[in-house]
Amino acid sequence: MSRILNIAPLRSFVAVADCGGFQRAATALYLSQGAVSQHVRRLEAAIGRPLVQRQGRGSRFTADGEVLLRQARLILAAHDETLRGFGVEPEQTLVVGSTEHAAAQLLPELTAALAQTFPDWRVRFRIDRGAPLRSALADGRIDLALLLGRAEQPDARIVGELDLTWYSAPDWRWPPRDEPIPLVAFDAPCALRTRALDTLAAHGLPAEVGSEAAYLAGVQAAVQAGLGVGLMATLGQTPQGLVARDDLPVPQPLELSVWARRGLRSDVPDGAADALRRLLSATQGRPPSDAPVLAAQGAR
């Protein structure tokens, strides 16, 4: 029987600890859950002792598992440092999730910025709504998420604010005084939808959501069709077929923040946040944000 501790099983074992379970570890490593389980069984066969025990619907490390976890981190660090000593970087993938408003104007520049910040990482993107991105982050299917609205996660990095603009079709006209303003909005829950309704209500302007869409293209199409006004974050670039409205109340900007999955090294979201701050300051003509990083420092 082999008594060798191979690198791949050790990486899976550490990922189970860092990601909080077998399924999340499998997602983060782009493996099947069965493959991660097989890796742990190989380690148990090599050690000759159980490393993980069932606990309710989940699992926990045994005392021997905790000892191996500490040693596995040292072994992997030495392995990777040895490769770097020969000029070889272990391949790493960074999966970034983004809402459409953040993606539409920022991703081309962000791709280049991340390539400079993390030259040895392969960067992939996932575009989705905020709620699915939060779920993907919790499950370990993405590493970082760019989200609009309040940074509810304690260690989220606030990178700046996105200015918001009202848009309509060129021939759209205000409704009669006794009728509500028709809004085109994203499906709830949505920070932009909430900000639009709150802004109009704060100025005593009745409004109702007359058209809804799940994605940005649908919102823009409905606005272009004259079905109502829409509030969007476009970084000053007017969508084709729409006109900006300066006769509606000016909304407060929305915060843009970077969220990180559990177990991700803190230098990764820190680097992405710094790149985004520089990008936003250049795009919106503002001085770089000095908003504090809310997370405790140190690799995780």
Coordinates of N, CA and C in Angstrom, one line a residue, residues 106-274:
L106 N -17.0 48.2 -16.9 CA -15.8 48.0 -16.1 C -15.0 46.8 -16.6
L107 N -15.6 45.7 -17.0 CA -14.9 44.5 -17.2 C -13.8 44.5 -18.3
P108 N -14.0 45.2 -19.4 CA -12.8 45.3 -20.3 C -11.5 45.8 -19.7
E109 N -11.7 47.0 -19.0 CA -10.6 47.6 -18.3 C -10.1 46.7 -17.1
L110 N -11.1 46.1 -16.4 CA -10.8 45.3 -15.2 C -10.0 44.1 -15.6
T111 N -10.3 43.5 -16.7 CA -9.6 42.4 -17.2 C -8.1 42.7 -17.3
A112 N -7.8 43.8 -18.0 CA -6.4 44.3 -18.1 C -5.8 44.6 -16.8
A113 N -6.5 45.2 -15.9 CA -6.0 45.6 -14.6 C -5.7 44.3 -13.7
L114 N -6.6 43.3 -13.8 CA -6.3 42.1 -13.0 C -5.2 41.3 -13.6
A115 N -5.0 41.4 -14.9 CA -3.9 40.7 -15.6 C -2.5 41.3 -15.1
Q116 N -2.5 42.6 -14.9 CA -1.3 43.2 -14.4 C -1.1 42.9 -12.9
T117 N -2.2 42.9 -12.1 CA -2.1 42.7 -10.7 C -1.8 41.2 -10.4
F118 N -2.4 40.3 -11.1 CA -2.2 38.9 -10.9 C -1.7 38.2 -12.2
P119 N -0.5 38.5 -12.7 CA 0.0 38.0 -14.0 C 0.0 36.5 -14.1
D120 N 0.1 35.7 -13.0 CA 0.2 34.3 -13.1 C -1.2 33.6 -12.9
W121 N -2.3 34.4 -12.8 CA -3.6 33.8 -12.6 C -4.4 33.8 -14.0
R122 N -5.2 32.8 -14.2 CA -6.1 32.8 -15.3 C -7.4 33.4 -14.8
V123 N -7.9 34.5 -15.4 CA -9.1 35.2 -14.9 C -10.3 34.8 -15.7
R124 N -11.4 34.4 -15.1 CA -12.6 34.0 -15.7 C -13.7 34.9 -15.1
F125 N -14.8 35.1 -15.9 CA -15.9 36.0 -15.4 C -17.2 35.3 -15.4
R126 N -18.1 35.6 -14.5 CA -19.5 35.2 -14.5 C -20.4 36.4 -14.3
I127 N -21.3 36.6 -15.2 CA -22.2 37.8 -15.1 C -23.6 37.3 -14.7
D128 N -24.1 37.9 -13.7 CA -25.4 37.5 -13.1 C -26.0 38.5 -12.2
R129 N -27.2 38.3 -11.7 CA -27.8 39.1 -10.7 C -27.1 39.0 -9.4
G130 N -27.4 40.0 -8.5 CA -26.8 40.0 -7.2 C -27.0 38.8 -6.4
A131 N -28.3 38.4 -6.3 CA -28.6 37.2 -5.4 C -27.9 35.9 -5.9
P132 N -28.0 35.6 -7.2 CA -27.2 34.4 -7.6 C -25.7 34.5 -7.4
L133 N -25.2 35.7 -7.5 CA -23.8 35.8 -7.3 C -23.4 35.6 -5.8
R134 N -24.3 36.1 -4.9 CA -24.0 35.9 -3.5 C -24.1 34.4 -3.2
S135 N -25.0 33.7 -3.8 CA -25.1 32.2 -3.6 C -23.9 31.5 -4.1
A136 N -23.5 31.9 -5.3 CA -22.3 31.3 -5.9 C -21.0 31.5 -5.1
L137 N -21.0 32.7 -4.5 CA -19.8 33.0 -3.6 C -19.8 32.1 -2.4
A138 N -21.0 32.0 -1.8 CA -21.2 31.2 -0.6 C -20.8 29.7 -0.9
D139 N -21.2 29.2 -2.1 CA -20.9 27.9 -2.5 C -19.5 27.6 -3.0
G140 N -18.7 28.7 -3.1 CA -17.4 28.5 -3.6 C -17.3 28.4 -5.1
R141 N -18.4 28.7 -5.9 CA -18.3 28.6 -7.3 C -17.6 29.8 -8.0
I142 N -17.5 30.9 -7.3 CA -16.8 32.1 -7.7 C -15.9 32.5 -6.6
D143 N -14.8 33.2 -6.9 CA -13.8 33.7 -5.9 C -14.1 35.1 -5.4
L144 N -14.5 36.0 -6.3 CA -14.8 37.4 -6.0 C -16.1 37.7 -6.6
A145 N -16.8 38.7 -6.0 CA -18.1 39.2 -6.6 C -18.1 40.8 -6.5
L146 N -18.4 41.4 -7.7 CA -18.6 42.9 -7.7 C -20.0 43.1 -7.6
L147 N -20.4 43.8 -6.5 CA -21.9 43.9 -6.2 C -22.2 45.4 -5.9
L148 N -23.4 45.8 -6.3 CA -23.9 47.1 -6.0 C -24.7 47.1 -4.7
G149 N -24.7 48.3 -4.0 CA -25.4 48.5 -2.8 C -24.6 48.3 -1.6
R150 N -25.2 48.3 -0.4 CA -24.5 48.2 0.8 C -23.6 46.9 0.9
A151 N -22.4 47.1 1.4 CA -21.5 45.9 1.6 C -22.0 45.2 2.9
E152 N -22.9 44.2 2.8 CA -23.4 43.5 3.9 C -22.4 42.5 4.5
Q153 N -21.5 42.0 3.7 CA -20.5 41.1 4.2 C -19.5 41.8 5.0
P154 N -19.2 41.4 6.2 CA -18.3 42.1 7.1 C -16.9 42.4 6.5
D155 N -16.4 41.5 5.6 CA -15.1 41.7 5.1 C -15.1 42.2 3.6
A156 N -16.2 42.8 3.2 CA -16.3 43.3 1.8 C -15.4 44.5 1.7
R157 N -14.8 44.7 0.6 CA -14.0 45.9 0.3 C -14.8 46.9 -0.5
I158 N -15.0 48.1 0.0 CA -15.7 49.1 -0.7 C -14.7 49.8 -1.6
V159 N -15.1 49.8 -2.9 CA -14.1 50.4 -3.9 C -14.5 51.7 -4.4
G160 N -15.7 52.1 -4.2 CA -16.1 53.5 -4.7 C -17.6 53.5 -4.9
E161 N -18.0 54.5 -5.7 CA -19.5 54.7 -5.9 C -19.7 54.8 -7.4
L162 N -20.9 54.3 -7.8 CA -21.3 54.5 -9.2 C -22.4 55.5 -9.3
D163 N -22.2 56.5 -10.1 CA -23.2 57.5 -10.3 C -24.4 56.9 -11.1
L164 N -25.6 57.4 -10.8 CA -26.8 56.8 -11.4 C -27.4 57.9 -12.3
T165 N -28.0 57.5 -13.4 CA -28.6 58.4 -14.3 C -30.0 57.9 -14.7
W166 N -30.9 58.8 -14.8 CA -32.3 58.4 -15.4 C -32.2 58.5 -16.9
Y167 N -32.8 57.5 -17.5 CA -32.9 57.4 -19.0 C -34.3 57.2 -19.5
S168 N -34.6 57.6 -20.7 CA -35.9 57.4 -21.3 C -35.7 57.3 -22.8
A169 N -36.8 56.9 -23.5 CA -36.8 57.0 -24.9 C -36.8 58.5 -25.3
P170 N -36.3 58.9 -26.5 CA -36.3 60.3 -26.9 C -37.6 61.0 -26.8
D171 N -38.7 60.3 -27.2 CA -40.0 60.9 -27.2 C -40.8 60.7 -26.0
W172 N -40.2 60.2 -24.9 CA -41.0 60.0 -23.7 C -41.4 61.3 -23.0
R173 N -42.6 61.4 -22.6 CA -43.1 62.6 -21.9 C -43.7 62.2 -20.5
W174 N -43.6 63.2 -19.6 CA -44.2 63.0 -18.3 C -45.6 62.7 -18.4
P175 N -46.1 61.8 -17.5 CA -47.6 61.5 -17.5 C -48.3 62.7 -16.9
P176 N -49.6 62.8 -17.0 CA -50.4 63.8 -16.4 C -50.2 63.9 -14.9
R177 N -50.4 65.1 -14.4 CA -50.1 65.4 -13.0 C -50.6 64.4 -12.0
D178 N -51.8 63.8 -12.3 CA -52.5 62.9 -11.3 C -52.1 61.4 -11.5
E179 N -51.2 61.2 -12.4 CA -50.8 59.8 -12.7 C -49.3 59.5 -12.2
P180 N -49.1 58.3 -11.8 CA -47.7 58.0 -11.3 C -46.7 57.9 -12.5
I181 N -45.4 58.2 -12.2 CA -44.4 58.0 -13.2 C -44.2 56.5 -13.5
P182 N -44.2 56.1 -14.7 CA -44.0 54.7 -15.0 C -42.5 54.4 -14.9
L183 N -42.1 53.3 -14.2 CA -40.7 52.9 -14.1 C -40.5 51.6 -14.8
V184 N -39.3 51.5 -15.4 CA -38.8 50.2 -15.9 C -37.7 49.8 -14.9
A185 N -37.8 48.6 -14.3 CA -36.9 48.2 -13.3 C -36.5 46.8 -13.4
F186 N -35.4 46.4 -12.7 CA -35.1 45.0 -12.6 C -36.0 44.3 -11.6
D187 N -36.1 43.0 -11.8 CA -36.9 42.2 -10.8 C -36.4 42.4 -9.4
A188 N -37.3 42.5 -8.4 CA -36.8 42.6 -7.0 C -36.3 41.2 -6.6
P189 N -35.3 41.3 -5.6 CA -34.7 42.4 -5.0 C -33.6 43.0 -5.9
C190 N -33.5 44.3 -5.9 CA -32.5 45.0 -6.7 C -32.2 46.4 -6.1
A191 N -30.9 46.7 -5.9 CA -30.5 48.0 -5.3 C -30.9 49.1 -6.1
L192 N -30.8 49.0 -7.5 CA -31.2 50.1 -8.4 C -32.7 50.3 -8.3
R193 N -33.5 49.3 -8.3 CA -34.9 49.4 -8.2 C -35.3 50.2 -7.0
T194 N -34.7 49.8 -5.8 CA -35.0 50.4 -4.6 C -34.6 51.9 -4.6
R195 N -33.4 52.2 -5.1 CA -33.0 53.5 -5.2 C -33.9 54.4 -6.0
A196 N -34.4 53.9 -7.1 CA -35.2 54.6 -8.0 C -36.5 55.0 -7.3
L197 N -37.2 54.0 -6.7 CA -38.4 54.3 -6.0 C -38.2 55.2 -4.8
D198 N -37.1 55.0 -4.0 CA -36.9 55.9 -2.9 C -36.6 57.3 -3.3
T199 N -35.9 57.5 -4.4 CA -35.5 58.8 -4.8 C -36.8 59.6 -5.2
L200 N -37.7 59.0 -6.0 CA -38.9 59.7 -6.4 C -39.8 59.9 -5.2
A201 N -39.9 59.0 -4.3 CA -40.8 59.1 -3.1 C -40.2 60.3 -2.2
A202 N -38.9 60.4 -2.1 CA -38.4 61.5 -1.3 C -38.7 62.9 -1.8
H203 N -39.0 63.0 -3.1 CA -39.4 64.2 -3.7 C -40.9 64.4 -4.0
G204 N -41.6 63.5 -3.3 CA -43.1 63.6 -3.4 C -43.6 63.2 -4.8
L205 N -42.9 62.4 -5.6 CA -43.3 62.0 -6.9 C -43.9 60.6 -6.9
P206 N -45.1 60.4 -7.1 CA -45.7 59.0 -7.1 C -45.1 58.3 -8.3
A207 N -44.9 57.0 -8.2 CA -44.3 56.2 -9.2 C -44.8 54.8 -9.1
E208 N -44.8 54.0 -10.2 CA -45.1 52.6 -10.1 C -44.3 51.9 -11.2
V209 N -43.9 50.6 -10.8 CA -43.1 49.8 -11.7 C -44.1 49.2 -12.7
G210 N -44.0 49.7 -14.0 CA -44.9 49.2 -15.0 C -44.3 48.1 -15.9
S211 N -43.0 48.0 -15.9 CA -42.3 47.0 -16.7 C -41.1 46.5 -15.9
E212 N -40.9 45.2 -15.9 CA -39.8 44.6 -15.2 C -39.0 43.7 -16.1
A213 N -37.8 43.5 -15.8 CA -36.9 42.6 -16.6 C -35.9 42.0 -15.7
A214 N -35.4 40.8 -16.0 CA -34.4 40.1 -15.2 C -33.0 40.7 -15.5
Y215 N -32.8 41.2 -16.7 CA -31.4 41.5 -17.1 C -31.4 42.9 -17.8
L216 N -30.2 43.5 -17.8 CA -30.0 44.8 -18.3 C -30.5 45.0 -19.7
A217 N -30.3 44.1 -20.6 CA -30.8 44.2 -22.0 C -32.3 44.4 -22.0
G218 N -33.0 43.7 -21.2 CA -34.5 43.8 -21.1 C -34.9 45.2 -20.6
V219 N -34.2 45.7 -19.6 CA -34.6 47.0 -19.0 C -34.4 48.0 -20.1
Q220 N -33.2 48.0 -20.8 CA -32.9 49.0 -21.8 C -33.9 48.9 -23.0
A221 N -34.3 47.7 -23.3 CA -35.3 47.6 -24.4 C -36.6 48.1 -24.1
A222 N -37.1 47.9 -22.8 CA -38.4 48.5 -22.4 C -38.3 50.0 -22.3
V223 N -37.2 50.5 -21.8 CA -37.1 52.0 -21.8 C -37.1 52.6 -23.2
Q224 N -36.4 51.9 -24.1 CA -36.3 52.4 -25.5 C -37.7 52.3 -26.2
A225 N -38.5 51.4 -25.7 CA -39.8 51.3 -26.3 C -40.8 52.3 -25.7
G226 N -40.3 53.1 -24.8 CA -41.2 54.2 -24.3 C -42.1 53.7 -23.1
L227 N -41.8 52.6 -22.5 CA -42.6 52.1 -21.5 C -42.4 52.7 -20.1
G228 N -41.4 53.6 -20.0 CA -41.2 54.3 -18.7 C -39.7 54.7 -18.7
V229 N -39.4 55.3 -17.5 CA -38.0 55.7 -17.3 C -37.3 54.7 -16.5
G230 N -35.9 54.6 -16.7 CA -35.1 53.6 -16.0 C -33.9 54.3 -15.3
L231 N -33.5 53.8 -14.2 CA -32.4 54.3 -13.5 C -31.2 53.3 -13.7
M232 N -30.1 53.8 -14.2 CA -29.0 52.9 -14.6 C -27.7 53.5 -14.2
A233 N -26.7 52.7 -14.1 CA -25.3 53.1 -13.8 C -24.5 52.8 -15.1
T234 N -24.2 53.8 -15.8 CA -23.5 53.7 -17.1 C -22.2 54.4 -17.2
L235 N -21.7 54.9 -16.1 CA -20.4 55.7 -16.1 C -20.4 56.7 -17.2
G236 N -21.5 57.4 -17.4 CA -21.5 58.5 -18.4 C -21.7 58.1 -19.8
Q237 N -21.8 56.9 -20.1 CA -22.0 56.4 -21.5 C -23.5 56.1 -21.8
T238 N -24.1 57.0 -22.5 CA -25.6 56.8 -22.8 C -25.8 55.6 -23.6
P239 N -26.7 54.7 -23.2 CA -27.0 53.5 -24.0 C -27.7 54.0 -25.3
Q240 N -27.4 53.2 -26.4 CA -27.9 53.5 -27.7 C -29.5 53.6 -27.7
G241 N -30.0 54.6 -28.3 CA -31.5 54.7 -28.4 C -32.1 55.4 -27.2
L242 N -31.3 55.8 -26.2 CA -31.9 56.4 -25.0 C -31.3 57.8 -24.8
V243 N -32.0 58.6 -24.0 CA -31.5 59.9 -23.6 C -31.5 60.1 -22.1
A244 N -30.5 60.8 -21.6 CA -30.5 61.0 -20.2 C -31.5 62.1 -19.8
R245 N -32.1 62.0 -18.6 CA -33.1 62.9 -18.1 C -32.5 63.7 -17.0
D246 N -32.5 65.1 -17.2 CA -32.1 65.9 -16.1 C -33.3 66.6 -15.4
D247 N -34.5 66.2 -15.8 CA -35.7 66.8 -15.2 C -36.3 65.9 -14.1
L248 N -35.6 64.9 -13.7 CA -36.0 64.0 -12.6 C -35.0 64.2 -11.4
P249 N -35.4 63.9 -10.2 CA -34.5 64.1 -9.1 C -33.2 63.4 -9.2
V250 N -32.1 64.0 -8.8 CA -30.8 63.4 -8.9 C -30.7 62.3 -7.8
P251 N -30.4 61.1 -8.1 CA -30.3 60.0 -7.1 C -28.9 60.0 -6.5
Q252 N -28.8 59.5 -5.3 CA -27.6 59.3 -4.6 C -26.8 58.1 -5.3
P253 N -25.5 58.2 -5.4 CA -24.8 57.0 -6.0 C -24.9 55.8 -5.2
L254 N -24.6 54.7 -5.9 CA -24.6 53.4 -5.2 C -23.2 52.9 -5.0
E255 N -22.9 52.3 -3.8 CA -21.6 51.8 -3.5 C -21.3 50.6 -4.4
L256 N -20.1 50.4 -4.8 CA -19.6 49.2 -5.4 C -18.6 48.6 -4.5
S257 N -18.8 47.3 -4.3 CA -17.9 46.6 -3.3 C -17.4 45.3 -3.9
V258 N -16.3 44.8 -3.4 CA -15.7 43.5 -3.8 C -15.9 42.5 -2.6
W259 N -16.6 41.4 -2.9 CA -16.8 40.4 -1.9 C -15.9 39.2 -2.2
A260 N -15.4 38.5 -1.2 CA -14.5 37.4 -1.4 C -15.1 36.1 -0.8
R261 N -14.9 35.0 -1.5 CA -15.3 33.7 -0.9 C -14.5 33.3 0.3
R262 N -15.1 32.5 1.1 CA -14.4 32.0 2.3 C -13.1 31.3 1.9
G263 N -12.0 31.5 2.7 CA -10.8 30.8 2.4 C -9.9 31.4 1.4
L264 N -10.3 32.5 0.7 CA -9.5 33.1 -0.3 C -8.4 34.0 0.3
R265 N -7.2 33.9 -0.1 CA -6.1 34.7 0.4 C -6.5 36.2 0.4
S266 N -6.2 36.9 1.4 CA -6.7 38.3 1.5 C -6.0 39.2 0.5
D267 N -4.8 38.8 0.0 CA -4.2 39.7 -0.9 C -4.9 39.7 -2.3
V268 N -5.7 38.6 -2.5 CA -6.4 38.6 -3.8 C -7.5 39.6 -3.9
P269 N -8.5 39.6 -2.9 CA -9.5 40.7 -3.0 C -8.9 42.1 -2.7
D270 N -7.8 42.2 -2.0 CA -7.2 43.5 -1.8 C -6.7 44.0 -3.1
G271 N -6.0 43.1 -3.9 CA -5.5 43.5 -5.2 C -6.6 43.9 -6.1
A272 N -7.6 43.1 -6.1 CA -8.8 43.4 -7.0 C -9.4 44.8 -6.6
A273 N -9.6 45.0 -5.3 CA -10.2 46.2 -4.9 C -9.3 47.4 -5.3
D274 N -8.0 47.3 -5.1 CA -7.1 48.4 -5.5 C -7.2 48.7 -7.0

